[in-house]
Every structure is written in C-alpha cells, then in structure tokens.
Amino acid sequence: MTQQVAPARRTASAVGEIALGVLIAVVVATVGLYAFSLVQWPAFNSSNVTRAITTLGQVTAAALFAASIYLYRIHKWPWVARLAAWIGLSGFVTVTLGMPLAATKLYLFGISVDQEFRTEYLTRLTDSASLRDMTYADIPPFYPAGWFWLGGRVGNLLGMDGWEVFKPYAIGLLAVTAVVSFVLWKALIRADWAVAVSAVTTALVVAHASPEAYSAVIVMLFAPALVLAWGALHRPAGMNVASSQSECKKGTLIPTGGRTASGGWGAVVGTGLFLGLAATFYTLYLGLAAFTVVLMALFAAVLAYREKKSWNVLVPIAIKVAAIAAISGVIAATVWLPYLIEFLRGAPSTSGTALHYLPEAGATLPFPMFEFSLMGMLCLIGTVWVAVRFSSSRRAQALGVGVVSIYLWTLLSMAATAAGTTLLSFRLEAVLIVLLGSAGVFGFLEGSHAIYQAINEPPKFRIAAVVVAAIGAMTYAQNIPQVLQTEITVAYSDTDGDGNRADMRPPSAVSYYREVDAALTEQTQRPRDETVLLTADTSFLSYYPYFGFQGLTSHYANPLAQFDQRADAIEQWTELETPDQLVDALDTSQWRAPDAFLFRRGADGYTLRLAEDVYPNDPNVRRYTVTFPQSLFEDPRFTVTDIGPFALVVRTN
C-alpha cells in the first residue's frame, strides 16, 4: 500500500512545486521587466551599457545556481535551495532577454519576417478569446492557437495591445517554463544535478530557440519529457523502489511508481500532457515528440521481449502508448477541433504549402558536436556520454533515442523532397542542441567524478572542476546577446505600434498606421474585427485586428482560405475597366469581399505586392506587383483617402 501511495505523493508534491515555482517566476519576470522599463536605456545596438547590466544579472543568477547546488549537496534548507533555483532560472531568462530589449517595446526580430504573422495572431486573440484565424474571416484557425491564446488573455487582462504584450509575455512564459523544467528534472534525478542541467539547457534555449518564443517552450521541456516517457514505457522487472533509491544517488532516473513494466502511469499521464501541450503550441514538435515516443515504444518492446521471451509483455506498452495518444488527443482537440470539423465537412481548401521550404540547413545533417565553440564542446561531451552509457543509463537511453529520432526525421525530410515536400527538419536543430547539451551536463558531471576517483581523489580537483564549469558557463552566457545580435537589432530598427523606432531614427511608413486605422473606423463605422481589408502592407494587421483578404505568404495561410485562388481573383480584379464591373466582382466573390483596400501609390495606379510559392527554389517565395487603375474607384461607392504613402479606399455601400 505504501508503495502505491508514494508515487501519488511524489506527483502531488511535483504539482505543488510547479504551481509555487510558476508564481515565483511570474513575480521575478514581472518585477524585472517593470524595473527595466523605469530607466531610459540606450539602444542595445548603439551602446554597451545594457550588455554590461545583462552580464551583471547573469552573474547574479549564476550565484543563485551555485547556492542552490551547494545547499542540495549538503542536504540543508531545501526550500531555500528551491527558491534560489527558481529565482535564478527565471531571473536568468528575464535579464538575458529583457535587458537587451529594455529600450524597445518589440520582441526579438520586431515585426519583421515570421514575427509579423506571429504578432498578427497574438493581436487577433488579444482582441477576442474566440478561436479565429489570424488573417481570414469566417474560417477556424489552422495554426495551433495555444501560445497565442494564452498571450491574448494576458494582453486582455493587462489592457495591452497584442504587439505590445508580445515581449513581456514571451519572456515571462520562457521564465516560467525554465522553472517548470527544473521541477520536472528534480522529480527524475538528483536535485543538485537538476539545477545544473536546467541552468545549462535554459541558456541553450535562450540562445538558439528564443526568437520563436512559442516553440522555445516545447524545446525547453523536451529533454525531461523524453526521460519521463522512457520511464513510462520501459520498466524492467528488477526496477523496484530499493534500486531506484540506489540509482538516485548516482544521478539516474527515479521511476514514477510501480515495480514492474506494468507501472509508471504517472509518467504516462505526464507524457500525454507534454504531447498535448506540443499539439496546441507547435505542430512540428508534436510530430517529432510522437515519433520519438513510438521509437521508444518499439525499443522498449524489444527489450521487454528479450527479457521475458513472451509476447504478453508487449500489451502494457501498447496500452500506455494508446493512453498517451488519448490524453494528448483530448488536449489537442481544444485548438484543432474547429478546423477538423470544417475539413471533414468538405469545406473547399487547397493543399497548403507550409512544408515547402528547404534551406541549406535542411539539406544536410546537423552535427553541432563538431562546432568549434563551447556549445559544440558540450554537445561533443554529450555525444560521447550517450554512446558510453547507453547500455547502463536510462537517461542516456532516453536522450539517445531522442537524438536518433531527430536524425531519422531529417533523413525522412530529405527523402520527402523527392515527393515535392519536406518535413522542415532544419527547425529541429535547437531540439538536438538541447538534448545533446543535457547529455553533456551529465557527461561532465560523471566524467569529472570518474577522473576524481582515478587520480586518487585529490581534494583540490573538485574545486578545479567547479571553477572550469563556472567559467565555461559564464563565458557562454555572456555571449548570448551576441548570438542574438541580429534579432535584437531588428527589434530596435522596426517601427512599433506607437509609430516609434527604439533606435531613435526616422520611423518607417508604419508610423502612418494610426491615421489609417482612424480613417478606417470612422468611414466604416464598425468594429475592426468586422472589416475585411485587402493590403500588401500586412504588418498593419499585426497592430490592428482587422481581417485580411489575403495573407503574407501561402506558407502561413490557412488551407481553407484558398490562398492561390484568392491571388488569381485579385489579379483578375486589376484587369477590370469600370467601377460597376469591380463592384459586381466583389459582390459575387466566393469569399467575403474586402470592405476596404490599403494600397501604395504607383506611377500607373494603386499597387499591391503579392506572393507565390516557388518551391523547390530557395528562397521559396516570389514577390510580384499588381496595379489597380485609379479609375476603378472613381465612383460614389468608394471613398479614397491619401495618408502618407498610402491610398486608403473604403467601399461605402
């Protein structure tokens, strides 16, 4: 009976720690970002002041990590150790991202490139909690809404626009996730080792995944989730409580209850929750995680059959995989169900081009362990550790299967190019770095301990190992702003929703957006989310929640929107000769027609820059310009307003 209660207590304790840790992380991120906003900092790309403060904050976080590890090792004041770890992790994320961006309201990459449509989605779901497509009216969303919906609720609660809440929400959620990752690691391995691996993987995620903030959340949880999944699927008969306690002293996995392969249901639930979270945040990482779990199940089945020589041992594994799928499926339905219903009803759609992108990084296998850098060295140590310990360490097995699954996915993506598509394998490099980096931490800890014993345990060796680790960690951490320099620079050079550039240089045409918005609301006399706007300046939709008639590119467009057919229709409209013909074409459109047009003025009329998919070329998008004759809008049914470089055309009836 005690053995059955213990796992439940551990689970309850972990849930309680997560709740309290999340609260601490929110407080740290909120206080930190607010404090940064009180000072008029110079732009990061024109001064080293904010970089100096960033380094100071990172040293403070490192001191908290050291204090936490020391307290855990001497088994004193465990709550102080936890608090130090929570504050250190959330503080590290906050200062490393928040301080370099302190003088701008925009997040990494500003409103440029892919950040444009992400901000557009956040703006849409800040305006309303309803699951709506980021661009198109009257269709359910195709892109997973989880991260954006939560951010929208945060923005709505704080009374902030979507573009403005993006930065604090992204940084705050990463800070929260770092703490959650630590709690998960602490439930699986020694607490002092959990602090170390959480700190290192947090730094890796901030450096290599933070520009895509919603996927970074999944990347940060990937390694402990795989260890948890392996604990659920592979539970040999000799894996009992006593052996678990013995393994804990060596830093190996603590099973989540049960004596045999039939236990581990707490880990099953945890794995299902992780896959469900991935499904609501980032579809690609859901695919990778599910693929890895299936590989784990096959590997566990082979090991179980070799041990028992009976096919019956495969039944518990199959049941657990089904349970994981069911749990994740229920969670995924919260964002995917509306789209699936429309799709199954046979709503008109196009095949979509989301997978039509093959940069050079997707055409080669990634080998970060051979990069000449501290990150490369850590990944190399991790690679060696996984190879050496794969037969004896459950952590090495879990991380090793994860690494293998990434390489298999990459090869499958290369094979898919022959079929005219890809699996976007280039986006998995951040996950690979984090998995190998986690293994590298274990490799360094176990390797230094082995060297310590091999040279007769000299007292000063441990001090030397700690010094080397600390110097290496700080060297890497303080270089993170340099790794993100391009992303930070764009955040300062882009024009924000207030019409300002944080680097104090003249703003772009975005500075006229407020006038455009005011004219639109005055002339249409209806809420923004009831107006459809056709424009090539799609960043306007990132600041104001109007619906668009056409999206930025087909790769981020909802298949139900029929991107290519809309583009053809727009071109056909440009060939019309009279306002009557245009009005008739708009009235008979198979989609909800534009209520307004936001053009650029050209020599021959009003221009729009459109896009088409040209995969397999790289770049995979071709931009082209279409021109509407001004005569099409010289009619009482249209109102034309010149605003800066824009021509705003509103249909009045």
XYZ file of C-alpha atoms in Angstrom, residues 348-610:
263
model
C -13.149 23.946 -50.014
C -9.409 24.113 -49.430
C -6.035 23.984 -51.099
C -3.264 21.575 -50.256
C -1.265 24.260 -48.450
C 2.429 24.965 -48.750
C 3.516 25.071 -45.107
C 6.107 22.348 -45.729
C 7.505 23.932 -48.894
C 10.756 25.269 -47.503
C 14.207 23.744 -47.881
C 17.092 25.983 -46.815
C 20.650 24.685 -46.875
C 20.368 23.626 -43.221
C 17.573 21.228 -44.194
C 19.664 19.593 -46.912
C 22.455 18.414 -44.594
C 22.665 16.503 -41.334
C 23.326 18.776 -38.339
C 26.420 17.981 -36.267
C 26.612 20.638 -33.541
C 29.073 18.455 -31.604
C 31.785 19.339 -34.108
C 31.348 23.104 -33.996
C 34.386 24.894 -32.594
C 32.627 26.550 -29.671
C 31.685 25.959 -26.046
C 28.291 24.737 -27.205
C 29.984 22.334 -29.622
C 32.256 21.044 -26.872
C 29.300 20.444 -24.566
C 27.431 18.599 -27.326
C 30.526 16.500 -28.028
C 30.752 15.514 -24.372
C 27.068 14.645 -24.510
C 27.531 12.519 -27.616
C 30.359 10.564 -26.010
C 28.400 10.143 -22.790
C 25.312 8.810 -24.583
C 27.446 6.332 -26.538
C 29.328 5.115 -23.459
C 26.384 4.988 -21.048
C 23.595 3.907 -23.392
C 23.614 0.310 -22.122
C 23.623 1.259 -18.437
C 21.845 4.604 -18.019
C 18.156 5.159 -18.557
C 18.792 8.872 -19.064
C 21.291 8.091 -21.804
C 18.789 5.754 -23.425
C 16.012 8.361 -23.385
C 18.180 11.183 -24.711
C 19.868 8.836 -27.190
C 16.563 7.740 -28.696
C 15.598 11.412 -28.949
C 18.796 12.213 -30.847
C 18.315 9.236 -33.174
C 14.736 10.289 -33.873
C 15.917 13.750 -34.955
C 18.409 12.289 -37.407
C 15.799 9.857 -38.735
C 13.322 12.714 -39.129
C 15.967 14.689 -41.010
C 16.591 11.794 -43.388
C 12.859 11.350 -43.906
C 12.602 15.056 -44.687
C 15.318 14.706 -47.305
C 13.501 11.741 -48.799
C 10.259 13.748 -48.851
C 11.854 16.269 -51.196
C 11.507 13.681 -53.946
C 7.747 13.865 -53.402
C 7.729 17.648 -53.670
C 7.617 18.499 -49.968
C 9.734 18.457 -46.787
C 9.356 17.790 -43.068
C 11.057 21.065 -42.062
C 13.920 19.222 -40.385
C 16.058 22.369 -40.210
C 13.841 23.580 -37.372
C 14.865 20.622 -35.196
C 18.440 21.750 -34.633
C 17.522 23.638 -31.454
C 15.995 20.447 -30.011
C 19.116 18.480 -30.969
C 21.355 21.034 -29.259
C 19.286 20.902 -26.077
C 19.225 17.083 -25.971
C 22.977 16.814 -26.540
C 23.560 19.714 -24.151
C 21.590 17.922 -21.430
C 23.637 14.801 -22.065
C 26.772 16.946 -21.982
C 25.954 18.119 -18.462
C 25.611 14.513 -17.306
C 28.773 13.593 -19.160
C 30.724 16.393 -17.479
C 29.402 15.512 -14.023
C 30.001 11.787 -14.330
C 33.283 12.243 -16.214
C 34.751 14.631 -13.669
C 33.710 12.254 -10.889
C 35.395 9.347 -12.677
C 38.611 11.365 -13.148
C 38.444 12.402 -9.498
C 38.378 8.775 -8.414
C 41.002 7.672 -10.959
C 43.608 10.151 -9.648
C 43.094 9.101 -6.018
C 40.622 11.818 -5.091
C 42.827 14.891 -4.550
C 40.841 17.493 -2.541
C 41.566 20.350 -4.960
C 40.288 18.522 -8.045
C 36.662 19.182 -7.202
C 37.406 22.869 -6.816
C 39.148 22.878 -10.187
C 36.190 21.132 -11.854
C 33.750 23.637 -10.368
C 35.910 26.572 -11.491
C 36.183 25.223 -15.044
C 32.433 24.628 -15.232
C 31.629 28.074 -13.829
C 33.984 29.920 -16.179
C 32.725 27.979 -19.187
C 29.088 28.632 -18.271
C 29.610 32.360 -17.772
C 31.614 32.650 -20.995
C 28.750 31.081 -22.900
C 26.014 33.006 -21.077
C 27.502 36.451 -21.577
C 27.868 35.745 -25.300
C 24.135 35.046 -25.764
C 23.300 38.683 -26.651
C 25.979 38.472 -29.334
C 24.368 35.292 -30.706
C 21.050 37.175 -30.822
C 22.522 40.426 -32.109
C 20.669 40.414 -35.444
C 17.352 39.663 -33.771
C 17.921 42.390 -31.175
C 18.968 44.937 -33.799
C 15.774 44.366 -35.799
C 13.718 44.914 -32.634
C 15.287 48.365 -32.409
C 15.110 49.236 -36.106
C 11.470 48.217 -36.664
C 8.735 50.801 -36.070
C 6.410 49.868 -33.213
C 2.658 50.370 -32.894
C 3.168 53.829 -31.413
C 4.966 54.888 -34.593
C 8.413 54.994 -32.975
C 11.760 53.347 -33.626
C 13.635 52.482 -30.458
C 16.975 53.442 -32.018
C 15.624 56.997 -32.384
C 15.950 57.018 -36.161
C 13.150 58.138 -38.512
C 10.257 55.630 -38.477
C 9.018 53.719 -41.491
C 5.620 54.032 -43.136
C 4.244 52.125 -40.134
C 4.095 55.496 -38.392
C 1.057 56.303 -40.588
C -0.860 53.228 -39.423
C -2.649 55.139 -36.672
C -4.074 57.588 -39.185
C -5.100 54.708 -41.431
C -6.829 52.972 -38.525
C -8.628 56.169 -37.502
C -9.843 56.759 -41.064
C -10.983 53.154 -41.420
C -13.007 53.093 -38.209
C -14.554 56.473 -38.990
C -15.540 55.589 -42.539
C -16.733 52.018 -41.951
C -18.488 52.802 -38.636
C -17.997 49.274 -37.338
C -15.560 47.338 -35.126
C -12.201 46.412 -36.595
C -12.909 42.674 -36.453
C -15.945 43.155 -38.686
C -13.917 44.714 -41.501
C -12.013 42.838 -44.221
C -9.038 44.711 -45.644
C -7.055 43.906 -48.769
C -3.486 45.167 -48.437
C 0.074 44.152 -49.173
C 1.198 46.003 -46.036
C 0.123 43.043 -43.961
C 2.048 44.282 -40.913
C -0.928 46.623 -40.456
C -2.846 43.534 -39.337
C -0.149 42.878 -36.721
C -1.069 46.122 -34.972
C -4.836 46.257 -35.543
C -7.246 43.269 -35.552
C -8.798 43.814 -38.972
C -9.277 40.691 -41.047
C -7.264 40.436 -44.245
C -8.485 39.318 -47.616
C -5.058 37.876 -48.432
C -2.201 36.757 -46.173
C 1.518 37.411 -46.189
C 2.531 34.173 -47.964
C 0.904 30.863 -48.781
C 3.161 29.076 -46.289
C 1.371 30.592 -43.311
C -2.049 30.793 -44.908
C -4.927 28.615 -43.799
C -5.600 25.901 -46.439
C -9.312 26.701 -46.109
C -8.565 30.248 -47.290
C -7.514 29.048 -50.780
C -4.542 31.418 -50.997
C -3.666 30.746 -54.634
C -7.241 31.197 -55.845
C -7.555 34.483 -53.971
C -4.350 35.700 -55.631
C -5.821 34.844 -59.039
C -9.004 36.714 -58.186
C -7.051 39.817 -57.172
C -5.193 39.785 -60.482
C -8.482 39.456 -62.350
C -9.871 42.479 -60.499
C -6.943 44.578 -61.727
C -7.974 43.835 -65.316
C -11.492 45.241 -64.899
C -12.343 48.527 -66.618
C -15.227 50.143 -64.738
C -16.362 50.582 -61.125
C -19.544 48.666 -61.944
C -17.509 45.643 -63.016
C -15.429 45.821 -59.817
C -18.481 46.125 -57.578
C -20.097 43.187 -59.350
C -16.921 41.112 -58.969
C -16.758 41.922 -55.259
C -20.427 41.112 -54.745
C -20.132 37.746 -56.480
C -16.843 36.731 -54.849
C -16.853 33.217 -53.381
C -15.188 34.683 -50.272
C -16.148 37.591 -48.096
C -15.066 40.551 -50.228
C -12.841 43.375 -48.989
C -14.612 46.246 -47.282
C -11.537 48.391 -47.828
C -8.235 48.459 -49.701
C -4.917 49.815 -48.447
C -2.710 50.478 -51.466
C 0.618 52.080 -52.205
C 0.547 54.775 -54.857
C 2.328 53.871 -58.085
C 3.007 55.650 -61.360
C 0.130 53.862 -63.094
C -2.327 53.447 -60.236
C -2.683 51.724 -56.901
C -0.222 48.872 -56.326
C -0.164 45.683 -54.265
C 2.785 43.341 -53.778
C 1.621 39.735 -53.712
